[in-house]
């Protein structure tokens, strides 16, 4: 599975750790920046870069990281076709895939320990979307992206 990953300065350290760990596990990881924790950058820029890549290539999954994961997840979810989930443990990571078919995972570089974050990503990658009763809910989420707003039908 190819993974694209991006962070702001608050997520840079965790991003570096995850790139190393996931590469060791055999994943192809593309780093979309930022390149340092030394100067402040804006998390929407990196979340958007990841989100657009994921939407362009459905075989790709994305990881976005900022200090808390909150801003990055909000930004990523503005891109049509993205279902970004902010997770904090293995359970929420597994649910993000099984129930929500999240194609982007958000993590907090200042809130989540490295090994917990790695467990989140690996659990999410290995989980399988369950479909069934969850699909109409995802269809309603997708409908929210429609300019004419067909949600609620
Ligand atoms: C940057 O200081 C911080 O606001 C950002 O990384 C993130 O936590 C925002 O949600």
PDB file of C-alpha atoms and ligand atoms in Angstrom:
ATOM      1  CA  UNK A   1       0.000   0.000   0.000  1.00  0.00           C
ATOM      2  CA  UNK A   2       1.346   3.402  -0.929  1.00  0.00           C
ATOM      3  CA  UNK A   3       1.079   6.033   1.776  1.00  0.00           C
ATOM      4  CA  UNK A   4       1.429   9.784   1.356  1.00  0.00           C
ATOM      5  CA  UNK A   5       2.212  11.681   4.535  1.00  0.00           C
ATOM      6  CA  UNK A   6       2.423  15.346   5.429  1.00  0.00           C
ATOM      7  CA  UNK A   7       2.727  17.454   8.540  1.00  0.00           C
ATOM      8  CA  UNK A   8       3.305  20.930   9.841  1.00  0.00           C
ATOM      9  CA  UNK A   9       6.124  21.784  12.257  1.00  0.00           C
ATOM     10  CA  UNK A  10       4.102  20.376  15.167  1.00  0.00           C
ATOM     11  CA  UNK A  11       3.920  17.001  13.485  1.00  0.00           C
ATOM     12  CA  UNK A  12       7.365  16.882  11.919  1.00  0.00           C
ATOM     13  CA  UNK A  13       9.022  14.671  14.529  1.00  0.00           C
ATOM     14  CA  UNK A  14       6.212  12.133  14.527  1.00  0.00           C
ATOM     15  CA  UNK A  15       6.141  12.173  10.712  1.00  0.00           C
ATOM     16  CA  UNK A  16       9.859  11.394  10.576  1.00  0.00           C
ATOM     17  CA  UNK A  17       9.397   8.503  12.996  1.00  0.00           C
ATOM     18  CA  UNK A  18       6.461   7.082  11.061  1.00  0.00           C
ATOM     19  CA  UNK A  19       8.204   7.325   7.691  1.00  0.00           C
ATOM     20  CA  UNK A  20      11.144   5.366   9.072  1.00  0.00           C
ATOM     21  CA  UNK A  21       9.001   2.752  10.825  1.00  0.00           C
ATOM     22  CA  UNK A  22       6.561   2.235   7.948  1.00  0.00           C
ATOM     23  CA  UNK A  23       9.362   1.988   5.393  1.00  0.00           C
ATOM     24  CA  UNK A  24      11.005  -0.698   7.536  1.00  0.00           C
ATOM     25  CA  UNK A  25       7.698  -2.571   7.423  1.00  0.00           C
ATOM     26  CA  UNK A  26       7.818  -2.536   3.630  1.00  0.00           C
ATOM     27  CA  UNK A  27       5.413   0.289   2.847  1.00  0.00           C
ATOM     28  CA  UNK A  28       6.065   2.843   0.129  1.00  0.00           C
ATOM     29  CA  UNK A  29       5.853   6.218   1.859  1.00  0.00           C
ATOM     30  CA  UNK A  30       5.896   9.549   0.030  1.00  0.00           C
ATOM     31  CA  UNK A  31       6.800  12.530   2.195  1.00  0.00           C
ATOM     32  CA  UNK A  32       5.030  15.744   1.179  1.00  0.00           C
ATOM     33  CA  UNK A  33       6.707  17.870   3.867  1.00  0.00           C
ATOM     34  CA  UNK A  34       7.242  19.907   5.928  1.00  0.00           C
ATOM     35  CA  UNK A  35      10.979  19.387   6.201  1.00  0.00           C
ATOM     36  CA  UNK A  36      11.751  20.703   9.671  1.00  0.00           C
ATOM     37  CA  UNK A  37      10.297  21.561  13.053  1.00  0.00           C
ATOM     38  CA  UNK A  38      12.436  24.708  13.224  1.00  0.00           C
ATOM     39  CA  UNK A  39      10.000  27.161  11.713  1.00  0.00           C
ATOM     40  CA  UNK A  40       6.242  27.435  11.761  1.00  0.00           C
ATOM     41  CA  UNK A  41       4.286  26.521   8.658  1.00  0.00           C
ATOM     42  CA  UNK A  42       0.552  26.283   8.003  1.00  0.00           C
ATOM     43  CA  UNK A  43      -1.001  22.834   8.419  1.00  0.00           C
ATOM     44  CA  UNK A  44      -3.698  23.334   5.716  1.00  0.00           C
ATOM     45  CA  UNK A  45      -0.993  23.446   3.045  1.00  0.00           C
ATOM     46  CA  UNK A  46       0.308  19.986   3.920  1.00  0.00           C
ATOM     47  CA  UNK A  47      -3.083  18.455   4.667  1.00  0.00           C
ATOM     48  CA  UNK A  48      -4.303  19.671   1.270  1.00  0.00           C
ATOM     49  CA  UNK A  49      -1.278  18.220  -0.516  1.00  0.00           C
ATOM     50  CA  UNK A  50      -1.957  14.805   1.032  1.00  0.00           C
ATOM     51  CA  UNK A  51      -5.708  15.025   0.452  1.00  0.00           C
ATOM     52  CA  UNK A  52      -5.380  15.880  -3.237  1.00  0.00           C
ATOM     53  CA  UNK A  53      -2.960  13.000  -3.821  1.00  0.00           C
ATOM     54  CA  UNK A  54      -5.308  10.524  -2.147  1.00  0.00           C
ATOM     55  CA  UNK A  55      -8.281  11.676  -4.176  1.00  0.00           C
ATOM     56  CA  UNK A  56      -6.268  11.533  -7.398  1.00  0.00           C
ATOM     57  CA  UNK A  57      -5.092   7.974  -6.724  1.00  0.00           C
ATOM     58  CA  UNK A  58      -7.590   5.712  -4.903  1.00  0.00           C
ATOM     59  CA  UNK A  59      -4.873   3.105  -4.326  1.00  0.00           C
ATOM     60  CA  UNK A  60      -3.122   5.606  -2.048  1.00  0.00           C
ATOM     61  CA  UNK A  61      -3.899   6.310   1.595  1.00  0.00           C
ATOM     62  CA  UNK A  62      -2.895   9.467   3.448  1.00  0.00           C
ATOM     63  CA  UNK A  63      -1.603  10.443   6.876  1.00  0.00           C
ATOM     64  CA  UNK A  64      -1.728  14.052   8.078  1.00  0.00           C
ATOM     65  CA  UNK A  65      -0.140  15.291  11.273  1.00  0.00           C
ATOM     66  CA  UNK A  66      -0.162  18.599  13.112  1.00  0.00           C
ATOM     67  CA  UNK A  67       0.272  19.387  16.790  1.00  0.00           C
ATOM     68  CA  UNK A  68      -3.084  17.964  17.772  1.00  0.00           C
ATOM     69  CA  UNK A  69      -4.284  16.454  14.507  1.00  0.00           C
ATOM     70  CA  UNK A  70      -7.355  18.665  14.759  1.00  0.00           C
ATOM     71  CA  UNK A  71      -6.446  21.340  12.258  1.00  0.00           C
ATOM     72  CA  UNK A  72      -4.994  18.872   9.772  1.00  0.00           C
ATOM     73  CA  UNK A  73      -8.121  16.713   9.913  1.00  0.00           C
ATOM     74  CA  UNK A  74     -10.431  19.691   9.438  1.00  0.00           C
ATOM     75  CA  UNK A  75      -8.403  20.862   6.452  1.00  0.00           C
ATOM     76  CA  UNK A  76      -8.170  17.433   4.810  1.00  0.00           C
ATOM     77  CA  UNK A  77     -11.914  16.917   5.125  1.00  0.00           C
ATOM     78  CA  UNK A  78     -12.552  20.050   3.040  1.00  0.00           C
ATOM     79  CA  UNK A  79     -11.273  18.186  -0.029  1.00  0.00           C
ATOM     80  CA  UNK A  80     -14.091  16.339  -1.786  1.00  0.00           C
ATOM     81  CA  UNK A  81     -13.637  12.591  -1.644  1.00  0.00           C
ATOM     82  CA  UNK A  82     -11.591  12.627   1.553  1.00  0.00           C
ATOM     83  CA  UNK A  83     -12.792  10.878   4.690  1.00  0.00           C
ATOM     84  CA  UNK A  84     -10.205  11.908   7.257  1.00  0.00           C
ATOM     85  CA  UNK A  85     -10.383  10.521  10.801  1.00  0.00           C
ATOM     86  CA  UNK A  86      -8.511  11.900  13.798  1.00  0.00           C
ATOM     87  CA  UNK A  87      -7.599   8.907  15.948  1.00  0.00           C
ATOM     88  CA  UNK A  88      -5.844   8.406  19.263  1.00  0.00           C
ATOM     89  CA  UNK A  89      -5.618   4.650  19.742  1.00  0.00           C
ATOM     90  CA  UNK A  90      -5.920   1.322  18.019  1.00  0.00           C
ATOM     91  CA  UNK A  91      -9.666   1.096  18.538  1.00  0.00           C
ATOM     92  CA  UNK A  92     -10.490   4.420  16.904  1.00  0.00           C
ATOM     93  CA  UNK A  93      -7.998   3.640  14.120  1.00  0.00           C
ATOM     94  CA  UNK A  94      -9.689   0.290  13.409  1.00  0.00           C
ATOM     95  CA  UNK A  95     -13.169   1.832  13.480  1.00  0.00           C
ATOM     96  CA  UNK A  96     -12.016   4.587  11.130  1.00  0.00           C
ATOM     97  CA  UNK A  97     -11.469   1.941   8.473  1.00  0.00           C
ATOM     98  CA  UNK A  98     -14.103  -0.681   9.313  1.00  0.00           C
ATOM     99  CA  UNK A  99     -17.020   1.732   9.709  1.00  0.00           C
ATOM    100  CA  UNK A 100     -15.935   4.963   8.015  1.00  0.00           C
ATOM    101  CA  UNK A 101     -13.583   3.736   5.280  1.00  0.00           C
ATOM    102  CA  UNK A 102     -11.278   6.621   6.171  1.00  0.00           C
ATOM    103  CA  UNK A 103      -8.809   7.228   3.371  1.00  0.00           C
ATOM    104  CA  UNK A 104      -6.794   9.714   5.407  1.00  0.00           C
ATOM    105  CA  UNK A 105      -5.700   9.303   9.020  1.00  0.00           C
ATOM    106  CA  UNK A 106      -4.940  12.325  11.226  1.00  0.00           C
ATOM    107  CA  UNK A 107      -2.611  12.176  14.218  1.00  0.00           C
ATOM    108  CA  UNK A 108      -1.367  14.674  16.792  1.00  0.00           C
ATOM    109  CA  UNK A 109       2.377  15.068  17.047  1.00  0.00           C
ATOM    110  CA  UNK A 110       2.047  16.643  20.496  1.00  0.00           C
ATOM    111  CA  UNK A 111      -0.707  14.383  21.782  1.00  0.00           C
ATOM    112  CA  UNK A 112       0.136  10.866  20.641  1.00  0.00           C
ATOM    113  CA  UNK A 113       3.253   8.880  21.538  1.00  0.00           C
ATOM    114  CA  UNK A 114       5.296   7.461  18.673  1.00  0.00           C
ATOM    115  CA  UNK A 115       4.527   3.789  19.316  1.00  0.00           C
ATOM    116  CA  UNK A 116       0.821   4.514  19.792  1.00  0.00           C
ATOM    117  CA  UNK A 117       0.773   6.465  16.546  1.00  0.00           C
ATOM    118  CA  UNK A 118       2.511   3.628  14.706  1.00  0.00           C
ATOM    119  CA  UNK A 119      -0.015   1.168  16.119  1.00  0.00           C
ATOM    120  CA  UNK A 120      -2.806   3.453  14.901  1.00  0.00           C
ATOM    121  CA  UNK A 121      -1.430   3.568  11.363  1.00  0.00           C
ATOM    122  CA  UNK A 122      -0.700  -0.163  11.151  1.00  0.00           C
ATOM    123  CA  UNK A 123      -4.096  -1.087  12.612  1.00  0.00           C
ATOM    124  CA  UNK A 124      -5.844   1.240  10.157  1.00  0.00           C
ATOM    125  CA  UNK A 125      -3.867  -0.131   7.200  1.00  0.00           C
ATOM    126  CA  UNK A 126      -4.695  -3.718   8.140  1.00  0.00           C
ATOM    127  CA  UNK A 127      -8.374  -3.160   8.868  1.00  0.00           C
ATOM    128  CA  UNK A 128     -10.982  -3.762   6.174  1.00  0.00           C
ATOM    129  CA  UNK A 129     -14.003  -1.604   5.430  1.00  0.00           C
ATOM    130  CA  UNK A 130     -17.109  -3.596   6.391  1.00  0.00           C
ATOM    131  CA  UNK A 131     -19.549  -2.021   3.943  1.00  0.00           C
ATOM    132  CA  UNK A 132     -23.131  -3.183   4.506  1.00  0.00           C
ATOM    133  CA  UNK A 133     -25.047  -0.883   6.842  1.00  0.00           C
ATOM    134  CA  UNK A 134     -22.160   1.580   6.764  1.00  0.00           C
ATOM    135  CA  UNK A 135     -22.358   2.305   3.040  1.00  0.00           C
ATOM    136  CA  UNK A 136     -25.587   4.377   3.074  1.00  0.00           C
ATOM    137  CA  UNK A 137     -23.976   6.553   5.756  1.00  0.00           C
ATOM    138  CA  UNK A 138     -20.898   7.098   3.614  1.00  0.00           C
ATOM    139  CA  UNK A 139     -23.197   7.876   0.692  1.00  0.00           C
ATOM    140  CA  UNK A 140     -24.853  10.568   2.807  1.00  0.00           C
ATOM    141  CA  UNK A 141     -21.448  12.024   3.665  1.00  0.00           C
ATOM    142  CA  UNK A 142     -20.577  12.087  -0.036  1.00  0.00           C
ATOM    143  CA  UNK A 143     -23.885  13.799  -0.765  1.00  0.00           C
ATOM    144  CA  UNK A 144     -22.863  16.633   1.561  1.00  0.00           C
ATOM    145  CA  UNK A 145     -20.173  17.457  -0.983  1.00  0.00           C
ATOM    146  CA  UNK A 146     -22.817  18.016  -3.662  1.00  0.00           C
ATOM    147  CA  UNK A 147     -23.388  21.763  -4.271  1.00  0.00           C
ATOM    148  CA  UNK A 148     -27.132  21.193  -4.563  1.00  0.00           C
ATOM    149  CA  UNK A 149     -27.195  19.274  -1.270  1.00  0.00           C
ATOM    150  CA  UNK A 150     -28.975  15.990  -1.731  1.00  0.00           C
ATOM    151  CA  UNK A 151     -28.200  14.895   1.850  1.00  0.00           C
ATOM    152  CA  UNK A 152     -31.193  13.926   3.947  1.00  0.00           C
ATOM    153  CA  UNK A 153     -33.063  12.214   1.141  1.00  0.00           C
TER     154      UNK A 153
HETATM  155  C1  LIG B   1       0.603  24.791  15.416  1.00  0.00           C
HETATM  156  O1  LIG B   1       1.155  25.460  16.526  1.00  0.00           O
HETATM  157  C2  LIG B   1      -0.683  24.087  15.821  1.00  0.00           C
HETATM  158  O2  LIG B   1      -1.716  25.007  15.959  1.00  0.00           O
HETATM  159  C3  LIG B   1      -1.041  23.026  14.809  1.00  0.00           C
HETATM  160  O3  LIG B   1       0.002  22.116  14.695  1.00  0.00           O
HETATM  161  C4  LIG B   1      -2.257  22.185  15.097  1.00  0.00           C
HETATM  162  O4  LIG B   1      -2.218  21.644  16.373  1.00  0.00           O
HETATM  163  C5  LIG B   1      -3.554  22.788  14.781  1.00  0.00           C
HETATM  164  O5  LIG B   1      -4.634  22.153  14.890  1.00  0.00           O
END
